[in-house]
Every structure is written in structure tokens, then in C-alpha cells.
CSV table of C-alpha atoms in Angstrom, one decimal:
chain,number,residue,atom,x,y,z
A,1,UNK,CA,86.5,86.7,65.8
A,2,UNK,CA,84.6,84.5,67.9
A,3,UNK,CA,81.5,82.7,65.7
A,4,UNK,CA,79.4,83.8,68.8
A,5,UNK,CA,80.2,87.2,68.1
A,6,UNK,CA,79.4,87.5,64.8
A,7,UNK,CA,75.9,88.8,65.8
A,8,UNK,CA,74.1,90.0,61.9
A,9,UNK,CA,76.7,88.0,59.7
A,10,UNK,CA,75.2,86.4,56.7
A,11,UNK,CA,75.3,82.6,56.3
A,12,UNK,CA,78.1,82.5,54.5
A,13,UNK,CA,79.8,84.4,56.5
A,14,UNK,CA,79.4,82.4,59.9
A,15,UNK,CA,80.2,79.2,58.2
A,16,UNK,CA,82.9,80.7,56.4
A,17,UNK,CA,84.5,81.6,59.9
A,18,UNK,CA,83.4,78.6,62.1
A,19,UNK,CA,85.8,76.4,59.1
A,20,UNK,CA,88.0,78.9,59.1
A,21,UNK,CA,88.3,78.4,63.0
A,22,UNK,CA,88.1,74.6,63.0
A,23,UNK,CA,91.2,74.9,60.1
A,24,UNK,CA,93.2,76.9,62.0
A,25,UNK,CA,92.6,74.9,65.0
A,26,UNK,CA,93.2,71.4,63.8
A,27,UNK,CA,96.4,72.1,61.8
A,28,UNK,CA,97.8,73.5,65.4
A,29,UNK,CA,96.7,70.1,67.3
A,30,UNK,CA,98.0,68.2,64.0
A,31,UNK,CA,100.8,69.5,64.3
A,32,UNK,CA,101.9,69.0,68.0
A,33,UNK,CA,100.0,65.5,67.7
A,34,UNK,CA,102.3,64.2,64.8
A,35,UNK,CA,104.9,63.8,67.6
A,36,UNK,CA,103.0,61.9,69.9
A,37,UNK,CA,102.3,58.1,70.1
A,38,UNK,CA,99.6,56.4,68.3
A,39,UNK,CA,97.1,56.4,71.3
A,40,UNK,CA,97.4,60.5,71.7
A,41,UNK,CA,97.5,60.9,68.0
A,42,UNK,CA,93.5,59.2,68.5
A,43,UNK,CA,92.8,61.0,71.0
A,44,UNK,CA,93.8,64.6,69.7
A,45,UNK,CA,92.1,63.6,66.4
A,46,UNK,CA,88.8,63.0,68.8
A,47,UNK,CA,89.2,66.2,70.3
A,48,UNK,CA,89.4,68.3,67.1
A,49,UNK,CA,86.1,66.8,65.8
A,50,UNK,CA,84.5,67.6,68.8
A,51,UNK,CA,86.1,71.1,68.8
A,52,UNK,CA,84.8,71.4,65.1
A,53,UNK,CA,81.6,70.1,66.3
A,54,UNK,CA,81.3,72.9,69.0
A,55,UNK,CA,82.2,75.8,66.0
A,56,UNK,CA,79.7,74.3,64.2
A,57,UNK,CA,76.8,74.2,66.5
A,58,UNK,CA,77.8,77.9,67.6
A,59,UNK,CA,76.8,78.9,63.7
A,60,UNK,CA,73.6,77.2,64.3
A,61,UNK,CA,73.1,78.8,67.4
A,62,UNK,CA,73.7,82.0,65.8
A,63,UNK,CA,71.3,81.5,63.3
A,64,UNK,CA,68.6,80.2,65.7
A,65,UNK,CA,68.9,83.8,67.5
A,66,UNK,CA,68.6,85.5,64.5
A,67,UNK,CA,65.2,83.7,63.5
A,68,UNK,CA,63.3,84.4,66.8
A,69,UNK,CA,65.0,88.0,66.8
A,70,UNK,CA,63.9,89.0,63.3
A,71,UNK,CA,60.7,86.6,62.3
A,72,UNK,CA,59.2,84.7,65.2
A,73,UNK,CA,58.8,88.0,67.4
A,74,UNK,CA,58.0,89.9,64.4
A,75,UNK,CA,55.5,87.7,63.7
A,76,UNK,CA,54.2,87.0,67.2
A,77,UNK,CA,53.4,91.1,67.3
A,78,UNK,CA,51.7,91.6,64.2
A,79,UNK,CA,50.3,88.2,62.7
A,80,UNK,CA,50.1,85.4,64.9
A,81,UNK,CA,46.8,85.1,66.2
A,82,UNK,CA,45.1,87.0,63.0
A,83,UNK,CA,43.1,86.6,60.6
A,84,UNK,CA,44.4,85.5,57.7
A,85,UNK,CA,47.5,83.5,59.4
A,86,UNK,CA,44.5,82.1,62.1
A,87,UNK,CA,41.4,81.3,60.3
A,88,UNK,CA,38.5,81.6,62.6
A,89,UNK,CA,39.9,84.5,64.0
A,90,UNK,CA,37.4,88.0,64.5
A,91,UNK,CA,41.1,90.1,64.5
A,92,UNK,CA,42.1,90.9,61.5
A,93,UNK,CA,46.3,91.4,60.4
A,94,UNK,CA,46.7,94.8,58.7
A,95,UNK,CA,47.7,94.6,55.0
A,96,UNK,CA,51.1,96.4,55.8
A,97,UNK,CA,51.9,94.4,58.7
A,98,UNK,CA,51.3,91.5,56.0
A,99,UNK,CA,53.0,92.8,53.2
A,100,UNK,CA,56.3,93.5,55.8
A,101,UNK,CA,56.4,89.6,56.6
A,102,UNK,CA,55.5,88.5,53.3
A,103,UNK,CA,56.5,90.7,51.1
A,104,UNK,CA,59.2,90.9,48.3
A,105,UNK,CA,62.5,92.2,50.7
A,106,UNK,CA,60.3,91.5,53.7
A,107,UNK,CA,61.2,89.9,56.8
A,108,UNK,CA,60.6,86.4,55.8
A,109,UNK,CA,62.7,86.7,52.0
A,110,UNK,CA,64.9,89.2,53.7
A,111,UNK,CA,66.0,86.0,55.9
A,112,UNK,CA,66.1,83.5,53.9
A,113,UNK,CA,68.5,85.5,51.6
A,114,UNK,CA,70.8,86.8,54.1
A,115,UNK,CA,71.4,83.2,55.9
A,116,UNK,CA,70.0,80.5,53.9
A,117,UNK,CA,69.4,80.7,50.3
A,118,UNK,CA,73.2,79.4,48.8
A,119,UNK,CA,72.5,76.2,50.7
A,120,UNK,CA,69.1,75.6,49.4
A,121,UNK,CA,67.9,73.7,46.0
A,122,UNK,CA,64.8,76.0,45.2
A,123,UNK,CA,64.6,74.4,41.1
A,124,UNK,CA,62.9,71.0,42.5
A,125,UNK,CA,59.0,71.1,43.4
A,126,UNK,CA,59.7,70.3,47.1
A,127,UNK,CA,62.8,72.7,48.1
A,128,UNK,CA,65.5,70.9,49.5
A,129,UNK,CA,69.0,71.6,51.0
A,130,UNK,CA,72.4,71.5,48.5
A,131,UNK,CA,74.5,68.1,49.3
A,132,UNK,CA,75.7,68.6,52.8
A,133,UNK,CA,74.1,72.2,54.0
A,134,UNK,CA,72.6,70.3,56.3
A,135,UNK,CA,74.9,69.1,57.9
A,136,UNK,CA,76.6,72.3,58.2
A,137,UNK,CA,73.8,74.2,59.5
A,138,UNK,CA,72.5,71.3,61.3
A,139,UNK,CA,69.0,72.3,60.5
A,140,UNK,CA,65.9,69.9,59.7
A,141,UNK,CA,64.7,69.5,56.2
A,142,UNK,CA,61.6,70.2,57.0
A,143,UNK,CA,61.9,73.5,58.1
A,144,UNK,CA,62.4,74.4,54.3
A,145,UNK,CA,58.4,73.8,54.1
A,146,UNK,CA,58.3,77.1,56.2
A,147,UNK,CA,60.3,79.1,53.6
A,148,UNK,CA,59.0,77.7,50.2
A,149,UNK,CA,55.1,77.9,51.7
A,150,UNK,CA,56.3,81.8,52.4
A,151,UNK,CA,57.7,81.7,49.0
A,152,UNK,CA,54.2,80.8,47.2
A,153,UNK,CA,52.5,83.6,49.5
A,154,UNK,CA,54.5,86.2,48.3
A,155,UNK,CA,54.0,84.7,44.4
A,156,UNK,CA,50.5,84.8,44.7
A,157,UNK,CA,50.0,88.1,46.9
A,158,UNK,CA,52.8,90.5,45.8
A,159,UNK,CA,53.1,89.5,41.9
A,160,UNK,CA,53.5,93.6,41.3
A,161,UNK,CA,57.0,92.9,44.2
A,162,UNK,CA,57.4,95.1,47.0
A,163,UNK,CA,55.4,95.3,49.9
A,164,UNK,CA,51.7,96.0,49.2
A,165,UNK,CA,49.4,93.2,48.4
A,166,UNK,CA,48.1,93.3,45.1
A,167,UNK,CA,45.7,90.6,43.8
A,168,UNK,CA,44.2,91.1,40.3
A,169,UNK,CA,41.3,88.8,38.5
A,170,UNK,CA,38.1,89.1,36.7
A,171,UNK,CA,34.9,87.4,37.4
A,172,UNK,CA,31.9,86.5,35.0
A,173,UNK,CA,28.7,86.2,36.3
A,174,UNK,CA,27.1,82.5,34.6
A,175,UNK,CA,23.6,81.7,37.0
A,176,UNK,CA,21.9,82.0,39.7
A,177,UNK,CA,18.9,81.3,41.1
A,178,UNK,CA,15.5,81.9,39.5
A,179,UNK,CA,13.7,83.6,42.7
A,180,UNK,CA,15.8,86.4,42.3
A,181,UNK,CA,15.9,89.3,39.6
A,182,UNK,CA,19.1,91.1,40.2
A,183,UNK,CA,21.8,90.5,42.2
A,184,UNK,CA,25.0,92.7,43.3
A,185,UNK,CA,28.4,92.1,44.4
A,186,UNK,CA,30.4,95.1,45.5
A,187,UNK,CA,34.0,94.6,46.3
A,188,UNK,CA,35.5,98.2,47.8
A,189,UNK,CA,33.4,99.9,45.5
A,190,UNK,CA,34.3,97.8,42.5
A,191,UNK,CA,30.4,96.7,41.0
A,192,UNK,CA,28.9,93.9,39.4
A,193,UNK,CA,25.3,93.5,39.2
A,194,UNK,CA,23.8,90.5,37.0
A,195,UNK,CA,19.9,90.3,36.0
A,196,UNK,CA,19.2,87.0,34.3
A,197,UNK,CA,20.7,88.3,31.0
A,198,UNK,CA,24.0,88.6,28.9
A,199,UNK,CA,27.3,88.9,31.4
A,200,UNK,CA,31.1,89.4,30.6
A,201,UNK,CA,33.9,89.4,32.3
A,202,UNK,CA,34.7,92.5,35.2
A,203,UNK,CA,37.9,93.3,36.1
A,204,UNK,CA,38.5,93.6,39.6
A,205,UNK,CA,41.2,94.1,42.3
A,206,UNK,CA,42.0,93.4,45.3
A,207,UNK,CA,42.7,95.7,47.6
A,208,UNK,CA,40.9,98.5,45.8
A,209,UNK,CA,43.2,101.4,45.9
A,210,UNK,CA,41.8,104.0,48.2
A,211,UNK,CA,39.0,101.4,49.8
A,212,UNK,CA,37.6,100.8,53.3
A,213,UNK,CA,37.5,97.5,53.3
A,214,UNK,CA,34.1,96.5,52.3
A,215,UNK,CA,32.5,93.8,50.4
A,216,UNK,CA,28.1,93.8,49.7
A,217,UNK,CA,26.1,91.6,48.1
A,218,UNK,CA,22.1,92.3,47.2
A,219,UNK,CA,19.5,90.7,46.1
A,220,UNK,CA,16.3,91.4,44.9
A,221,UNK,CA,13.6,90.7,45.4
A,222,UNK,CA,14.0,89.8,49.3
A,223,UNK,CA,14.5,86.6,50.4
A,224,UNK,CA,11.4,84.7,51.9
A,225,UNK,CA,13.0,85.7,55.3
A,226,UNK,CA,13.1,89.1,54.1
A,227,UNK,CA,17.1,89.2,54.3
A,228,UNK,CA,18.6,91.3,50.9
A,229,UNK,CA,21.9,91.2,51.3
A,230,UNK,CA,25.1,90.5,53.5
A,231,UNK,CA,27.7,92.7,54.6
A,232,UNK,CA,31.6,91.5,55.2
A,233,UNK,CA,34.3,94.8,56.8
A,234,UNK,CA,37.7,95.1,57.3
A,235,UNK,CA,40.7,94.6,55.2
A,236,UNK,CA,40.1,90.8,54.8
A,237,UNK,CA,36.3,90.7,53.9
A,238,UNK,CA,36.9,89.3,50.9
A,239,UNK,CA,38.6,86.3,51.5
A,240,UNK,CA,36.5,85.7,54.6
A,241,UNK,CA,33.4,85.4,51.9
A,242,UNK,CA,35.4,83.4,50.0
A,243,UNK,CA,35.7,80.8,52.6
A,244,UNK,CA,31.6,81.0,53.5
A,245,UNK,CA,31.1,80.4,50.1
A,246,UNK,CA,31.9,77.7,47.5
A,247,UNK,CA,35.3,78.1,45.6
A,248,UNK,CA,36.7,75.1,43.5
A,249,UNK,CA,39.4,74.4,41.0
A,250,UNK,CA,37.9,75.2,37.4
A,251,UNK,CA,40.2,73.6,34.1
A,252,UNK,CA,43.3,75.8,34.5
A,253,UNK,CA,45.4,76.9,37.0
A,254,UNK,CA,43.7,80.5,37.0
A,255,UNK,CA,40.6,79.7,36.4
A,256,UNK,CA,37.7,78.9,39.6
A,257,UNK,CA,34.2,78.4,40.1
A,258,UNK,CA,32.5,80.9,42.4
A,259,UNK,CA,28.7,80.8,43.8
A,260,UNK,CA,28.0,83.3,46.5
A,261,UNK,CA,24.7,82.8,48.4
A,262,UNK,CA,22.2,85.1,50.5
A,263,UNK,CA,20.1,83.5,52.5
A,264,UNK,CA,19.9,80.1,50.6
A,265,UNK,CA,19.9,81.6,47.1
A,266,UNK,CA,23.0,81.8,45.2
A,267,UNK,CA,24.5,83.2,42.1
A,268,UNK,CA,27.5,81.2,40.5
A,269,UNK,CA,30.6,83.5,38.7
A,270,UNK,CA,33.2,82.2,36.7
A,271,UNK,CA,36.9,83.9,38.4
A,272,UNK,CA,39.7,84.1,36.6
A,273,UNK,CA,43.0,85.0,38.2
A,274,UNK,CA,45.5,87.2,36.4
A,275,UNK,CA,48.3,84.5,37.2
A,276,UNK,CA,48.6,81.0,37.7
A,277,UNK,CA,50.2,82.1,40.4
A,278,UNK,CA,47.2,83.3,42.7
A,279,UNK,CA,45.7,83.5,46.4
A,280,UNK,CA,42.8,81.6,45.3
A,281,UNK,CA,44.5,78.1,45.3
A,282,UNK,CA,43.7,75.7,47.9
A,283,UNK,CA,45.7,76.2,51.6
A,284,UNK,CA,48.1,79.0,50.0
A,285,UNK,CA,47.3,80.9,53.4
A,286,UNK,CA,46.0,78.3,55.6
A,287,UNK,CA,48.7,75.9,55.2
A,288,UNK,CA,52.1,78.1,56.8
A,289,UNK,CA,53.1,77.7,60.3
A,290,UNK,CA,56.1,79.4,61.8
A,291,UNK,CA,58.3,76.9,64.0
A,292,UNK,CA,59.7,79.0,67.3
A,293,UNK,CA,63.2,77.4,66.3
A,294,UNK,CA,65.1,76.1,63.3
């Protein structure tokens, strides 16, 4: 079967051919060429590297027509373009378009299983290729940057597996300003209003099951403008107020420090994320890109 025509076949399965091909096809030149002189003996043995050669690209050709058939075009329909995959974007991606390209099985883990994973080292912090895959896929290093960043986004997004995006942490109201009384965070429903006094920790969730897509926050009294309160919609409000706001690193992995303003007065939370392993981390979102070819 023609390595070109193995249109589907798993990793293995193409290089497993393209040597089996390259064998078979050397030990027939070797063969004839063992009864030729010197200078045709060289010059057979130059054309079976270059026919090996030519196997050997047609697996990475193969490969390259999977990607842009099952990611990049995937991707070019239902996330490029979007918020959260483009930052200052006004569109928003829909959490199942998400979940399908980032997800546990999705498109992205579905690839890398099905052509790449027995050829890369995943144990090291910076993934790298097993001694001499890449020389049999022919495939730059760096695109392994594109598969381990996908591999933290479905860590910190999909910890529950499958599909649906599940992000679950609590958050502790500690200060806020003194020209306010009371002021009130809904997330989808979820409540936490804090009044100057005694606060604990409020478990929350992201998406709430069921919800709109709506995040509030109040304050009262009114600002000096008058404003009390801002409004965020849409599947990704959340996140987009955590990136007007202030979010930094706190002592632990899982733990942050929040403050949320209104209108120049702010109330700071303590957030503490049910996994080390969490959306809240710097550039987990911001920091994949998706190369058009291997």
C-alpha cells in the first residue's frame, strides 16, 4: 500500500509502512547492486537513501494533511478569531465548540494520540521528541509547544475529563474600600455579598450549571459618579473581568489575590482554586497559537 494512500492511519502505522517500504526496496537494489562494480554499487546505495528519503517525507506529508484536515480547519470555524483564543475580541467561542478542541478525546488530544504521542517524551517539563522521532517525522521541536500548551488547557479547564469545561474555586472576601457599605459579586447566580464584617470562604463554579452567562457586581452606596455596579454577558464574562481587574500569584500554586473595582473603588478576595492545576495561572489561554503546518 502506497504511504500516500494510507489516508487515517495512525503514526505508527505510516512509519511502520514507509520502513517497511524502504526495507523491501533496498534489499531488492542491494541485491542486484552486489554484482555491480564499485562506482554503481555508490551510486545504487545514493539512490536508496533518496528513495527512503521520499517514503519518508510522504509520512510527513500525510500527517501534515491530517493536521489542517482535522485541527487547523476545525479550529479556523469555531475558535480562531474568538474570544478566549483572541483576547480583545467582542466574539465570544461557545463553551462546546471549546470543550470539542480542548477537551479530554477532543480534537487536539484526539491527534496527538492517534499520530504523535509514542514519539514524544511528555515526563520532562518542556516536552520533547524520543531519540530520533524527529528525524522520522521530520517535524520541528517546537511544534511540541503547540501540544503540551493544549495539554495544560485541558488540565486546568476539563479536570472533571470529557468535554464540558468545569472550573471549581472558592473566594474569600478580605477588604475593600471604606466609601462603600456592601458590595456584591454575582457569578451565574452564584452570590457573595461582603459588608465590612466577618467573611469565609464561597464555593463557586464556573460555568454555573444551568446559567446565562452573567457576572454583576454592586455597590452601595453609589459611586460619586453615581455608577453601582457593572455588568459582563456571555459565556466568557468571567474571565473577561478577570482580565479588567487585578489577579496575581498568591503563596501557592492555587492560591491568587483578587480586587475587583467599580468605578475606582475596589474590594480585594482571596481565590483559591480547587487544583494546582487551574485557568487562573498566567498565559494558560493567551499563550497557544495553532501553526497552519507541522
Amino acid at each position: 500500500v502506497p504511504v500516500s494512500a494510507m489516508v487515517g492511519a495512525s503514526g505508527d502505522a505510516l512509519l511502520g509502512e514507509a520502513k517497511n517500504q524502504a526495507t523491501a526496496a533496498a534489499a531488492r537494489v542491494s541485491l542486484t547492486a552486489e554484482r555491480q562494480p564499485p562506482l554503481v554499487q555508490g551510486l545504487v546505495k545514493s539512490v536508496v537513501s533518496s528513495t527512503t528519503n521520499t517514503m519518508m517525507g510522504g509520512v510527513r506529508n500525510q500527517l501534515n494533511a491530517a493536521w489542517v484536515s482535522e485541527v487547523v480547519n476545525v479550529y479556523r470555524q469555531s475558535l480562531s478569531g474568538r474570544y478566549p483564543m483572541s483576547p480583545g475580541s467582542a466574539r465570544d467561542a461557545t463553551l462546546d465548540d471549546f470543550g470539542q478542541f480542548f477537551g479530554v478525546g477532543g480534537v487536539m488530544d484526539s491527534y496527538f494520540r492517534k499520530y504523535l504521542q509514542p514519539y514524544v517524551d511528555t515526563s520532562a517539563s518542556t516536552w520533547r521528541w524520543q531519540p530520533g522521532a524527529a528525524q522520522k517525522l521530520g517535524i520541528n521541536a517546537g511544534v511540541l509547544q503547540t501540544f503540551q500548551r493544549a495539554s495544560a488547557i485541558r488540565d486546568a479547564f476539563f479536570r472533571s475529563g470529557g468535554t464540558q469545561p468545569t472550573v471549581r474555586f472558592e473566594l474569600k472576601p478580605i477588604a475593600m474600600d471604606t466609601s462603600i457599605t456592601q458590595f456584591l459579586l454575582d457569578l451565574d447566580g452564584q452570590q457573595i455579598s461582603y459588608d465590612h464584617g466577618p467573611s469565609r470562604p464561597v464555593a463557586m463554579q464556573w460555568p454555573n450549571p444551568g446559567s446565562i452567562g452573567v457576572v454583576r457586581l454592586s455597590i452601595s452606596p453609589p459611586s460619586a459618579s453615581g455608577r453601582s455596579g457593572v455588568t459582563l454577558d456571555g459565556p466568557w464574562a468571567w474571565f473577561r473581568l478577570l482580565e479588567q481587574s487585578d489577579l496575581t500569584a498568591g503563596n501557592a500554586p492555587d492560591r491568587f489575590n483578587l480586587r475587583l473595582r467599580v468605578d475606582g473603588v475596589s474590594i480585594s478576595y482571596e481565590l483559591r482554586a480547587n487544583s494546582a492545576f487551574n485557568p487562573f495561572k498566567s498565559r494558560v489561554l493567551s499563550g497557544f497559537s495553532l501553526p497552519e503546518r507541522l
